[in-house]
Coordinates of C-alpha atoms in Angstrom, one line a residue:
Chain H
M11 CA 0.0 0.0 0.0
N12 CA 1.6 3.3 -1.2
F13 CA 0.3 6.7 -0.3
L14 CA 0.6 10.2 -1.8
I15 CA 0.3 13.5 0.2
L16 CA -0.1 16.6 -2.0
A17 CA 1.0 20.1 -1.0
A18 CA 2.7 18.7 2.1
G19 CA 4.1 22.2 3.0
T20 CA 5.1 22.6 6.6
R21 CA 2.8 19.7 7.7
N22 CA 5.8 17.5 8.7
K23 CA 3.9 15.8 11.5
V24 CA 1.3 14.4 9.2
V25 CA 3.8 13.0 6.7
Q26 CA 5.7 11.6 9.7
Y27 CA 2.4 9.8 11.0
F28 CA 1.7 8.4 7.6
K29 CA 5.3 7.1 7.3
K30 CA 4.9 5.4 10.6
T31 CA 1.8 3.8 9.7
F32 CA 2.6 2.6 6.3
D33 CA 6.2 1.8 7.3
E34 CA 5.7 -2.1 7.1
V35 CA 3.3 -2.0 4.2
G36 CA 4.4 0.5 1.6
T37 CA 5.9 3.9 0.4
V38 CA 4.7 7.4 1.5
V39 CA 5.4 10.0 -1.4
A40 CA 4.9 13.7 -0.8
T41 CA 4.7 16.7 -3.1
D42 CA 5.2 20.5 -2.9
A43 CA 5.5 23.2 -5.3
S44 CA 8.6 24.4 -3.6
E45 CA 11.9 22.7 -2.6
L46 CA 11.7 24.7 0.7
G47 CA 8.5 22.8 1.8
P48 CA 10.0 21.1 4.8
A49 CA 7.4 18.3 5.0
I50 CA 8.4 16.6 1.7
Y51 CA 11.8 15.5 3.4
E52 CA 9.8 13.4 5.9
A53 CA 8.6 11.3 3.1
D54 CA 10.3 8.1 1.5
K55 CA 10.3 9.9 -1.8
H56 CA 9.3 13.5 -2.9
Y57 CA 8.4 15.2 -6.1
I58 CA 8.5 19.1 -6.8
V59 CA 5.4 19.8 -8.7
P60 CA 3.8 22.8 -10.6
H61 CA 1.3 25.0 -8.8
I62 CA -2.1 23.5 -8.7
T63 CA -3.4 26.2 -11.1
A64 CA -0.7 25.4 -13.7
P65 CA -2.1 23.8 -16.8
G66 CA -1.6 20.0 -16.7
Y67 CA -1.0 19.9 -13.1
I68 CA -3.5 17.1 -12.5
D69 CA -1.8 14.9 -15.1
V70 CA 1.5 15.4 -13.4
I71 CA -0.2 14.0 -10.1
L72 CA -1.9 11.2 -12.1
D73 CA 1.7 10.2 -13.6
I74 CA 3.2 10.1 -10.2
C75 CA 0.2 7.8 -9.1
K76 CA 1.0 5.5 -12.1
K77 CA 4.8 5.5 -11.6
E78 CA 4.5 5.0 -7.8
K79 CA 1.7 2.6 -7.9
I80 CA -0.2 4.9 -5.4
D81 CA -3.2 3.2 -3.6
G82 CA -4.4 6.4 -1.8
V83 CA -4.1 10.3 -2.2
L84 CA -5.1 13.4 -0.4
S85 CA -4.2 17.1 -0.1
L86 CA -3.5 19.2 2.8
I87 CA -4.5 22.6 1.4
D88 CA -8.0 23.8 0.8
P89 CA -8.0 24.8 -2.8
E90 CA -6.8 21.4 -3.9
L91 CA -9.6 19.4 -2.3
S92 CA -12.3 20.3 -4.9
L93 CA -9.8 19.6 -7.7
L94 CA -9.1 16.1 -6.4
A95 CA -13.0 15.4 -5.9
Q96 CA -13.4 16.6 -9.5
H97 CA -10.7 14.1 -11.0
E98 CA -11.9 11.2 -8.6
E99 CA -12.7 8.9 -11.7
E100 CA -9.4 9.6 -13.3
F101 CA -7.5 8.6 -10.0
K102 CA -9.8 5.5 -9.7
A103 CA -8.7 4.6 -13.3
V104 CA -5.1 4.4 -12.3
G105 CA -5.9 2.5 -9.0
T106 CA -5.8 5.4 -6.6
T107 CA -8.5 6.1 -4.1
V108 CA -9.1 10.0 -3.2
I109 CA -9.4 10.2 0.5
G110 CA -11.8 13.2 0.8
S111 CA -15.3 14.5 0.6
S112 CA -17.4 15.2 -2.5
Y113 CA -16.8 18.2 -4.8
D114 CA -19.9 20.0 -3.5
L115 CA -18.9 19.7 0.2
C116 CA -15.5 20.9 -0.6
E117 CA -16.7 23.8 -2.3
M118 CA -19.0 24.6 0.4
A119 CA -16.1 24.6 3.0
L120 CA -14.5 27.4 0.8
D121 CA -17.8 29.5 0.7
K122 CA -18.7 30.8 4.2
M123 CA -21.9 32.2 3.2
Q124 CA -23.1 28.9 1.4
M125 CA -21.9 27.1 4.6
Y126 CA -23.9 29.4 6.8
E127 CA -27.2 29.0 4.6
W128 CA -26.7 25.2 5.0
L129 CA -26.2 25.2 8.5
K130 CA -29.1 27.6 9.2
S131 CA -31.5 25.7 6.9
H132 CA -30.7 22.4 8.8
G133 CA -31.3 23.9 12.1
Y134 CA -27.7 24.1 13.6
N135 CA -26.5 26.9 15.7
C136 CA -24.0 29.1 13.9
A137 CA -22.8 32.7 13.5
R138 CA -25.5 34.8 11.6
S139 CA -24.0 36.1 8.5
W140 CA -24.9 38.8 5.8
M141 CA -23.7 39.5 2.3
N142 CA -26.0 42.7 2.2
K143 CA -24.9 45.3 4.6
E144 CA -28.4 47.0 4.5
E145 CA -30.0 43.8 5.8
F146 CA -27.3 43.7 8.4
Y147 CA -28.0 47.2 9.6
K148 CA -31.6 46.4 9.8
A149 CA -30.7 43.3 12.0
V150 CA -28.8 45.7 14.3
E151 CA -31.6 48.1 14.5
D152 CA -34.0 45.2 15.4
G153 CA -31.7 44.2 18.1
E154 CA -30.9 40.8 16.5
V155 CA -27.0 41.2 16.5
T156 CA -24.7 43.7 18.2
Y157 CA -21.1 45.0 17.4
P158 CA -18.4 43.9 17.2
V159 CA -18.8 41.8 14.1
F160 CA -16.3 40.2 11.7
V161 CA -16.0 41.6 8.2
K162 CA -14.3 39.3 5.9
P163 CA -14.2 37.9 2.3
Y164 CA -17.0 35.3 2.1
R165 CA -14.5 33.0 0.2
G166 CA -11.1 32.7 1.3
S167 CA -8.8 30.9 3.6
A168 CA -8.6 31.1 7.4
S169 CA -7.7 34.5 8.8
I170 CA -6.7 36.4 5.9
S171 CA -8.0 40.1 5.8
I172 CA -10.6 39.5 8.6
S173 CA -11.4 42.8 10.5
K174 CA -13.1 43.0 13.8
V175 CA -15.4 45.9 13.3
Y176 CA -17.2 48.0 16.1
D177 CA -19.2 50.4 14.2
K178 CA -21.3 51.2 11.2
E179 CA -18.8 53.7 9.7
T180 CA -16.2 51.0 9.4
V181 CA -18.4 48.5 7.9
D182 CA -19.1 51.0 5.2
L183 CA -15.5 51.9 4.8
L184 CA -14.5 48.3 4.3
F185 CA -17.5 47.6 1.8
A186 CA -16.5 50.6 -0.2
H187 CA -12.9 49.4 -0.5
S188 CA -13.5 45.8 -1.2
K189 CA -15.8 43.3 -3.0
D190 CA -17.2 39.9 -2.0
L191 CA -17.3 40.8 1.7
M192 CA -19.6 39.2 4.3
I193 CA -20.6 40.3 7.9
Q194 CA -20.5 37.7 10.6
E195 CA -21.7 37.7 14.1
F196 CA -18.8 37.5 16.6
L197 CA -19.1 34.3 18.6
N198 CA -17.8 34.9 22.1
G199 CA -17.2 31.5 23.8
Q200 CA -14.8 28.6 24.2
E201 CA -13.3 27.6 21.0
I202 CA -13.3 23.9 20.3
G203 CA -11.6 21.7 17.5
A204 CA -12.8 18.4 16.5
D205 CA -10.8 16.0 14.3
V206 CA -13.2 13.4 12.7
Y207 CA -12.7 10.4 10.5
I208 CA -15.8 9.2 8.5
D209 CA -15.2 5.7 7.1
M210 CA -14.6 5.7 3.3
I211 CA -16.4 2.3 3.1
S212 CA -19.1 2.3 5.6
G213 CA -19.9 6.1 5.6
E214 CA -20.0 5.9 9.4
V215 CA -18.4 8.4 11.7
V216 CA -15.7 6.0 13.2
S217 CA -13.6 8.5 15.3
I218 CA -14.0 11.8 16.9
F219 CA -11.4 13.7 18.9
T220 CA -12.2 17.0 20.6
K221 CA -10.1 19.7 22.2
K222 CA -10.7 23.0 23.9
K223 CA -8.2 25.6 22.5
I224 CA -6.3 27.6 25.2
L225 CA -6.0 31.2 24.6
M226 CA -2.9 32.7 26.1
R227 CA -2.4 36.3 27.3
A228 CA 0.1 37.1 24.6
G229 CA -2.6 36.0 21.9
E230 CA -1.1 32.5 21.2
T231 CA -3.7 29.9 20.3
D232 CA -1.2 27.0 19.9
K233 CA -2.2 25.1 23.0
A234 CA -5.2 23.0 23.5
V235 CA -6.4 20.2 26.0
S236 CA -8.5 17.1 25.1
F237 CA -12.0 16.7 26.6
K238 CA -15.2 14.6 25.9
D239 CA -18.8 15.3 26.0
P240 CA -21.3 12.8 24.7
E241 CA -23.7 15.7 23.7
L242 CA -20.9 17.1 21.4
F243 CA -20.1 13.7 20.0
K244 CA -23.8 13.2 19.1
L245 CA -24.0 16.8 17.5
I246 CA -21.0 16.1 15.4
E247 CA -22.1 12.7 14.3
K248 CA -25.5 14.0 13.3
F249 CA -24.0 17.0 11.5
V250 CA -21.3 14.9 9.6
L251 CA -23.8 12.3 8.4
E252 CA -26.4 14.8 7.4
A253 CA -23.9 16.7 5.2
G254 CA -22.3 13.5 4.1
Y255 CA -18.5 14.3 4.5
R256 CA -16.0 11.4 3.9
G257 CA -12.4 10.8 5.2
Q258 CA -10.7 13.2 7.4
I259 CA -12.4 16.5 8.5
D260 CA -11.5 19.2 11.0
I261 CA -14.4 21.2 12.4
D262 CA -14.3 24.5 14.5
I263 CA -17.0 24.8 17.1
F264 CA -17.9 27.4 19.8
D265 CA -19.3 26.6 23.1
I266 CA -21.3 29.6 24.1
N267 CA -23.0 29.3 27.6
G268 CA -23.4 25.5 27.1
Q269 CA -24.7 25.7 23.5
Y270 CA -22.5 24.4 20.5
Y271 CA -22.1 26.5 17.4
I272 CA -20.7 25.2 14.3
S273 CA -18.2 27.7 13.0
E274 CA -16.2 26.2 10.2
V275 CA -15.3 22.8 8.5
N276 CA -12.0 22.0 6.6
P277 CA -12.5 18.7 4.9
R278 CA -8.8 17.7 5.4
F279 CA -6.3 17.1 8.1
G280 CA -6.2 20.3 10.1
G281 CA -3.1 22.0 11.6
G282 CA -4.1 20.8 15.1
Y283 CA -4.4 17.2 14.1
P284 CA -1.1 16.1 15.8
H285 CA -2.9 16.5 19.1
A286 CA -5.4 13.7 18.2
F287 CA -2.8 11.4 16.8
E288 CA -0.5 11.7 20.1
A289 CA -3.6 11.1 22.1
G290 CA -4.2 7.9 20.4
C291 CA -6.6 8.8 17.4
N292 CA -4.4 7.3 14.5
H293 CA -6.6 8.2 11.6
M294 CA -3.7 7.2 9.2
R295 CA -4.4 3.5 10.4
L296 CA -8.2 4.1 9.6
I297 CA -7.2 5.2 6.0
L298 CA -4.8 2.3 5.6
N299 CA -7.9 -0.2 6.6
N300 CA -10.1 1.5 4.1
L301 CA -7.3 1.1 1.3
N302 CA -7.2 -2.5 2.1
G303 CA -11.0 -2.8 1.7
V304 CA -11.7 -3.1 5.5
A305 CA -14.4 -0.8 7.0
N306 CA -13.4 0.6 10.5
Q307 CA -15.3 -0.1 13.6
K308 CA -17.0 2.8 15.2
N309 CA -14.7 3.9 18.2
I310 CA -15.7 7.6 19.0
G311 CA -13.9 9.2 21.8
A312 CA -11.0 6.6 22.1
Y313 CA -8.7 8.9 24.0
E314 CA -8.0 10.3 27.5
E315 CA -9.4 13.7 28.7
G316 CA -6.9 16.3 30.2
I317 CA -4.1 15.7 27.4
Y318 CA -2.3 19.0 26.9
M319 CA -0.8 19.8 23.4
M320 CA 1.6 22.7 23.1
K321 CA 3.2 23.6 19.7
Y322 CA 6.8 24.7 19.4
N323 CA 9.3 25.3 16.3
E324 CA 11.1 22.4 15.1
V325 CA 13.5 22.8 12.2
K326 CA 14.3 20.7 9.2
I327 CA 17.8 20.9 7.8
V328 CA 18.7 20.3 4.2
R329 CA 22.1 20.7 2.5
K330 CA 22.3 21.7 -1.0
Chain U
M26 CA 28.1 21.6 35.6
N27 CA 24.5 22.4 36.2
F28 CA 22.7 25.0 34.0
L29 CA 19.5 27.1 34.4
I30 CA 17.5 28.4 31.6
L31 CA 15.0 31.1 32.5
A32 CA 11.7 31.9 30.8
A33 CA 12.1 28.9 28.6
G34 CA 8.8 29.4 26.9
T35 CA 8.3 27.7 23.5
R36 CA 12.2 27.5 22.9
N37 CA 12.1 23.8 23.2
K38 CA 15.3 23.4 20.8
V39 CA 17.4 25.6 23.1
V40 CA 16.7 23.6 26.1
Q41 CA 17.4 20.2 24.1
Y42 CA 20.6 21.5 22.9
F43 CA 21.7 22.5 26.4
K44 CA 20.6 19.0 27.5
K45 CA 22.5 17.2 24.8
T46 CA 25.6 19.3 25.7
F47 CA 25.5 19.0 29.5
D48 CA 24.3 15.5 29.4
E49 CA 27.3 13.8 30.8
V50 CA 28.4 16.5 33.1
G51 CA 25.2 17.8 35.0
T52 CA 21.6 18.8 35.1
V53 CA 19.6 21.2 32.9
V54 CA 17.0 23.3 34.9
A55 CA 14.3 25.4 33.2
T56 CA 11.7 27.8 34.4
D57 CA 8.5 29.4 33.1
A58 CA 5.6 31.4 34.5
S59 CA 3.2 29.0 33.0
E60 CA 2.8 25.3 33.1
L61 CA 1.8 25.5 29.4
G62 CA 5.4 26.7 28.3
P63 CA 6.4 23.6 26.5
A64 CA 10.2 23.9 26.7
I65 CA 10.3 23.3 30.4
Y66 CA 9.3 19.6 29.7
E67 CA 12.6 19.2 27.8
A68 CA 14.7 20.0 30.8
D69 CA 15.9 17.4 33.4
K70 CA 13.9 19.5 36.1
H71 CA 11.8 22.4 35.8
Y72 CA 10.2 25.2 38.2
I73 CA 7.0 27.2 37.7
V74 CA 8.1 30.7 38.9
P75 CA 6.4 34.3 39.3
H76 CA 6.3 36.7 36.5
I77 CA 9.6 38.5 36.4
T78 CA 7.9 41.6 37.6
A79 CA 6.5 40.1 40.8
P80 CA 8.1 41.2 44.0
G81 CA 10.7 38.8 45.1
Y82 CA 11.2 37.2 41.8
I83 CA 14.9 37.4 41.8
D84 CA 15.0 35.7 45.3
V85 CA 13.1 32.8 43.8
I86 CA 15.6 32.3 41.0
L87 CA 18.6 32.7 43.5
D88 CA 16.9 30.0 45.7
I89 CA 16.8 27.6 42.8
C90 CA 20.4 28.5 41.9
K91 CA 21.5 27.5 45.4
K92 CA 19.3 24.4 45.8
E93 CA 20.3 23.0 42.3
K94 CA 24.0 24.1 42.6
I95 CA 23.5 25.9 39.2
D96 CA 26.9 27.0 37.6
G97 CA 25.4 29.0 34.8
V98 CA 22.3 31.0 34.0
L99 CA 20.6 32.7 31.1
S100 CA 17.1 34.1 30.2
L101 CA 15.5 33.7 26.8
I102 CA 13.4 36.8 27.0
D103 CA 14.5 40.4 26.5
P104 CA 13.0 42.1 29.8
E105 CA 14.7 39.6 31.9
L106 CA 18.4 40.2 30.4
S107 CA 18.8 43.6 32.3
L108 CA 17.4 42.2 35.5
L109 CA 20.1 39.3 35.3
A110 CA 22.9 41.8 34.5
Q111 CA 21.9 43.9 37.5
H112 CA 21.9 41.2 40.0
E113 CA 25.1 39.6 38.6
E114 CA 26.9 39.8 41.8
E115 CA 24.2 38.2 43.8
F116 CA 24.3 35.3 41.3
K117 CA 28.2 35.1 41.6
A118 CA 27.7 35.0 45.5
V119 CA 25.8 31.8 45.1
G120 CA 28.3 30.4 42.6
T121 CA 26.3 31.0 39.5
T122 CA 27.6 33.0 36.4
V123 CA 25.2 35.0 34.5
I124 CA 25.8 34.3 30.7
G125 CA 25.1 37.7 29.1
S126 CA 26.1 41.1 28.3
S127 CA 26.3 44.2 30.7
Y128 CA 23.2 46.0 32.0
D129 CA 24.0 48.9 29.7
L130 CA 24.0 46.9 26.7
C131 CA 20.9 45.0 27.5
E132 CA 19.2 48.3 28.1
M133 CA 20.4 49.6 24.8
A134 CA 19.0 46.6 22.9
L135 CA 15.5 47.5 24.2
D136 CA 15.8 51.2 23.3
K137 CA 15.8 51.5 19.3
M138 CA 16.6 55.2 19.5
Q139 CA 19.6 54.7 21.9
M140 CA 20.8 52.0 19.6
Y141 CA 20.5 54.2 16.6
E142 CA 22.5 57.0 18.2
W143 CA 25.2 54.5 19.3
L144 CA 25.4 53.1 15.7
K145 CA 25.4 56.5 14.1
S146 CA 28.0 58.0 16.4
H147 CA 30.3 54.9 15.9
G148 CA 30.0 55.1 12.1
Y149 CA 27.8 52.0 11.3
N150 CA 25.4 52.0 8.5
C151 CA 22.0 51.8 10.0
A152 CA 18.3 52.9 9.6
R153 CA 17.9 56.6 10.1
S154 CA 15.6 57.3 13.0
W155 CA 13.6 60.2 14.4
M156 CA 11.8 60.8 17.7
N157 CA 10.7 64.3 16.6
K158 CA 8.3 64.2 13.6
E159 CA 9.0 67.8 12.6
E160 CA 12.8 66.9 12.2
F161 CA 11.6 63.9 10.1
Y162 CA 9.5 66.0 7.8
K163 CA 12.4 68.4 7.2
A164 CA 14.5 65.3 6.3
V165 CA 11.8 64.4 3.8
E166 CA 11.8 67.9 2.5
D167 CA 15.6 67.9 2.3
G168 CA 15.3 64.6 0.2
E169 CA 17.2 62.7 2.8
V170 CA 14.6 60.1 3.4
T171 CA 11.6 58.8 1.3
Y172 CA 8.4 57.0 2.2
P173 CA 7.4 54.4 3.3
V174 CA 8.9 54.4 6.7
F175 CA 8.2 52.5 9.9
V176 CA 6.5 54.2 12.8
K177 CA 6.9 52.2 16.0
P178 CA 7.5 52.5 19.9
Y179 CA 11.0 53.3 20.4
R180 CA 11.0 50.8 23.3
G181 CA 9.4 47.5 22.9
S182 CA 9.7 44.0 21.5
A183 CA 10.0 42.7 18.0
S184 CA 7.1 43.6 15.6
I185 CA 4.5 44.7 18.1
S186 CA 2.5 47.7 16.8
I187 CA 4.8 48.6 14.0
S188 CA 3.2 50.5 11.0
K189 CA 4.6 50.8 7.6
V190 CA 3.5 54.3 6.6
Y191 CA 3.3 55.9 3.3
D192 CA 2.4 59.6 3.9
K193 CA 2.6 62.4 6.4
E194 CA -1.1 62.3 7.3
T195 CA -0.8 58.8 8.7
V196 CA 2.5 59.7 10.6
D197 CA 0.5 62.6 12.2
L198 CA -2.4 60.3 12.9
L199 CA -0.2 57.8 14.7
F200 CA 1.7 60.4 16.7
A201 CA -1.7 62.0 17.8
H202 CA -2.8 58.6 19.2
S203 CA 0.3 57.1 20.8
K204 CA 3.1 58.3 22.9
D205 CA 6.8 57.3 22.6
L206 CA 6.9 56.6 19.0
M207 CA 9.8 56.9 16.6
I208 CA 10.1 57.0 12.9
Q209 CA 12.5 54.7 11.2
E210 CA 13.7 54.6 7.6
F211 CA 12.6 51.4 5.8
L212 CA 15.6 49.3 4.7
N213 CA 14.8 47.6 1.6
G214 CA 17.4 44.6 1.1
Q215 CA 18.3 41.1 1.9
E216 CA 17.7 40.3 5.5
I217 CA 20.5 38.5 7.4
G218 CA 20.6 36.9 10.7
A219 CA 23.9 36.4 12.7
D220 CA 24.4 34.2 15.8
V221 CA 27.5 35.3 17.6
Y222 CA 29.2 34.0 20.7
I223 CA 31.7 36.3 22.6
D224 CA 33.9 34.3 25.0
M225 CA 33.0 35.1 28.5
I226 CA 36.7 34.7 29.8
S227 CA 38.7 36.2 26.9
G228 CA 36.1 38.8 25.5
E229 CA 37.0 37.6 22.0
V230 CA 34.5 36.9 19.3
V231 CA 34.9 33.1 19.1
S232 CA 32.0 32.0 16.7
I233 CA 29.8 33.7 14.1
F234 CA 27.1 32.0 11.9
T235 CA 25.4 34.0 9.3
K236 CA 22.4 33.3 7.1
K237 CA 20.2 34.7 4.7
K238 CA 16.5 34.9 5.4
I239 CA 14.2 33.6 2.8
L240 CA 11.0 35.4 2.2
M241 CA 8.3 33.3 0.8
R242 CA 5.4 34.7 -1.2
A243 CA 3.0 33.8 1.6
G244 CA 4.9 36.2 3.8
E245 CA 6.5 33.4 5.7
T246 CA 10.1 34.2 7.1
D247 CA 10.8 30.9 8.7
K248 CA 13.3 29.6 6.2
A249 CA 17.1 30.7 5.9
V250 CA 20.3 29.5 4.2
S251 CA 23.7 29.7 5.7
F252 CA 26.4 31.8 3.8
K253 CA 29.8 33.2 4.5
D254 CA 31.3 36.5 3.7
P255 CA 34.5 37.5 5.3
E256 CA 33.8 41.2 5.0
L257 CA 30.6 40.6 7.2
F258 CA 32.5 38.7 9.7
K259 CA 35.0 41.5 10.1
L260 CA 32.1 44.1 10.6
I261 CA 30.4 41.9 13.1
E262 CA 33.6 41.3 14.9
K263 CA 34.5 45.0 14.9
F264 CA 31.0 46.0 16.0
V265 CA 30.7 43.4 18.7
L266 CA 34.1 44.2 20.3
E267 CA 33.5 48.0 20.0
A268 CA 30.2 47.7 21.9
G269 CA 31.5 45.1 24.4
Y270 CA 28.9 42.3 24.2
R271 CA 29.4 39.1 26.0
G272 CA 28.0 35.5 25.7
Q273 CA 25.3 34.8 23.1
I274 CA 23.8 37.5 20.9
D275 CA 21.7 37.6 17.9
I276 CA 22.0 40.4 15.2
D277 CA 19.7 41.4 12.5
I278 CA 21.5 43.0 9.4
F279 CA 20.4 44.2 6.0
D280 CA 22.4 43.9 2.8
I281 CA 21.5 46.9 0.7
N282 CA 23.4 46.8 -2.7
G283 CA 26.4 45.3 -1.1
Q284 CA 26.4 47.5 1.9
Y285 CA 25.6 46.0 5.3
Y286 CA 23.4 47.8 7.8
I287 CA 23.0 46.8 11.4
S288 CA 19.3 46.8 12.3
E289 CA 18.9 45.3 15.7
V290 CA 20.7 43.3 18.4
N291 CA 19.2 40.8 20.8
P292 CA 21.9 39.9 23.5
R293 CA 20.4 36.3 24.0
F294 CA 19.7 33.2 21.9
G295 CA 17.5 34.2 19.1
G296 CA 14.5 32.3 17.6
G297 CA 16.6 31.4 14.8
Y298 CA 19.6 29.8 16.6
P299 CA 18.7 26.2 15.9
H300 CA 19.9 26.8 12.4
A301 CA 23.4 27.6 13.6
F302 CA 23.5 24.7 16.1
E303 CA 22.3 22.3 13.4
A304 CA 25.0 23.5 10.9
G305 CA 27.6 22.8 13.6
C306 CA 27.9 25.9 15.8
N307 CA 27.2 24.4 19.2
H308 CA 27.4 27.6 21.4
M309 CA 26.3 25.6 24.4
R310 CA 29.6 23.7 24.3
L311 CA 31.3 27.2 24.3
I312 CA 29.2 28.2 27.4
L313 CA 30.2 24.9 29.1
N314 CA 33.9 25.5 28.3
N315 CA 33.7 29.1 29.9
L316 CA 31.9 27.7 32.9
N317 CA 34.7 25.1 33.4
G318 CA 37.1 28.0 33.2
V319 CA 38.4 27.4 29.7
A320 CA 38.5 30.2 27.1
N321 CA 37.3 29.2 23.7
Q322 CA 39.7 29.2 20.6
K323 CA 38.5 31.7 18.0
N324 CA 36.7 29.8 15.3
I325 CA 34.6 32.0 13.2
G326 CA 32.6 30.7 10.2
A327 CA 33.0 27.0 11.2
Y328 CA 30.1 25.7 9.1
E329 CA 29.2 25.1 5.5
E330 CA 27.6 27.4 3.1
G331 CA 24.2 26.4 1.5
I332 CA 22.6 24.5 4.5
Y333 CA 18.9 25.4 4.4
M334 CA 16.8 25.7 7.5
M335 CA 12.9 25.4 7.4
K336 CA 10.7 25.7 10.5
Y337 CA 7.6 23.5 11.2
N338 CA 5.4 22.9 14.1
E339 CA 6.3 20.2 16.6
V340 CA 4.0 19.2 19.5
K341 CA 4.8 18.6 23.1
I342 CA 2.2 16.3 24.9
V343 CA 1.7 16.5 28.7
R344 CA -0.9 14.3 30.4
K345 CA -2.5 15.9 33.6

């Protein structure tokens, strides 16, 4: 069983975990657009590939799959998820399974407004959002929402150009200077991260790891502690099955006075996944089982509470 | 030989390197104000201590030195460097050598305006700086400096509240809203980092490691490549001896069209030091020699060029 990790970037831990899990059974190959992506050097073999928007990119990846006899593939960056889903059949034709969700779900994860509409219409607590600022002002007047709010591009990664805004004047100013903005209610509560694996064969939610993010006074968010709440597991399972995700996903959730709000979904391994792995939730093993045609048993919450994770900088050294 | 690292924070690599170097000869102890500082868990032993501004803080540290029979001590955070220098004699009285520079040099490193005046008066290239905005406007009129410039607190750490400013109106606005600001010329060139060890016994510059910082399109600065230039080594040696630094220091330098500009000095192990260590510049060994009463031989540039360093996130797991 050989595995391919696309756009490995700085996600050395994820490549290390795949290598550890596939050690006895096959080869782990990684790609990056740059020779300075440190994670490729953790793999058994690596390729420098064009940028995902370059013409012929997908053919380069399919060629690697054929040459290296790749059984499973996934990407670690958002814009590539839809691309893999789109070409799932071509990968299948060369014997490679794409570990990931459907094209529509990958696209929805990129579009915060579409995600909001879906969550709202399916009855999940979530941050109220507006594309139309006049409708937002009316909601303020009606007492439905209060400042501060976030103003951000409705499409776009993580925290790029997100403004926390305290008044109408600033909302007007931002909307006058940028297109495609949305206004989102500010959720003020305990931030939670969930790492979830949905079996590629059975479609069941087989593993959930949840952690509370710890905010430090200096603004660091790179610490967390594992916890368990059966109610939260139930909510995650219901949401994930209803939406139809597959493979690895990462969910951001807020706990506001005992109510869980779903904030964001990344249908891939998130930056906080090492916490789950180190606590015993080896999702690489679940992927390996699926590639072997074995459906995983449901084993939700298979970890201990009170396991603290703290990030620090490691260095990869390459001589050229 | 036992060593104490204060305010270890997230500097796990520095603690690991001390532990590796002192492994056969003694114990490495680390402190932090928080149990969630991951680096303390790399040491043989650790203490949670009050914040450095708390009354009696220095007595707590002196007690640890006595109890653990500490031979050498240093801190990894700027505000503590002056404090250690100030209490050097008290540490000496309990048998502990402070590895670091004098009080005046530690203070100068915190005060960008004082640093600028020193560099200018000693004839070193550096970014021109103004506390008085009218004098700055005159310099603009006279064609001595052009926008953009940096407006930042003249005292303060790294990149906290630094604005890149393109016009007079914004300079006026920032000065109207904040006190203790300075205006600094924007140096547009290749950024360089230097890790330097000045022997605590001989006062000689015994080791210099220099690297070019690699700016990625996404704005990441956490990659670098080692290089050597005898001219730069000469400049660094002259500057360091003239100023009188001791122990480990980290210097930020710009190469602007072949001219080196000194930008900033941190009289401690900097965040990029792991690159130097991994390339062969083990400054922990130099410290150990000094604690043993042995002056180190001058060995500047004892590393290879073209060694690339790329940072990534490692995790420390603690069960509670």
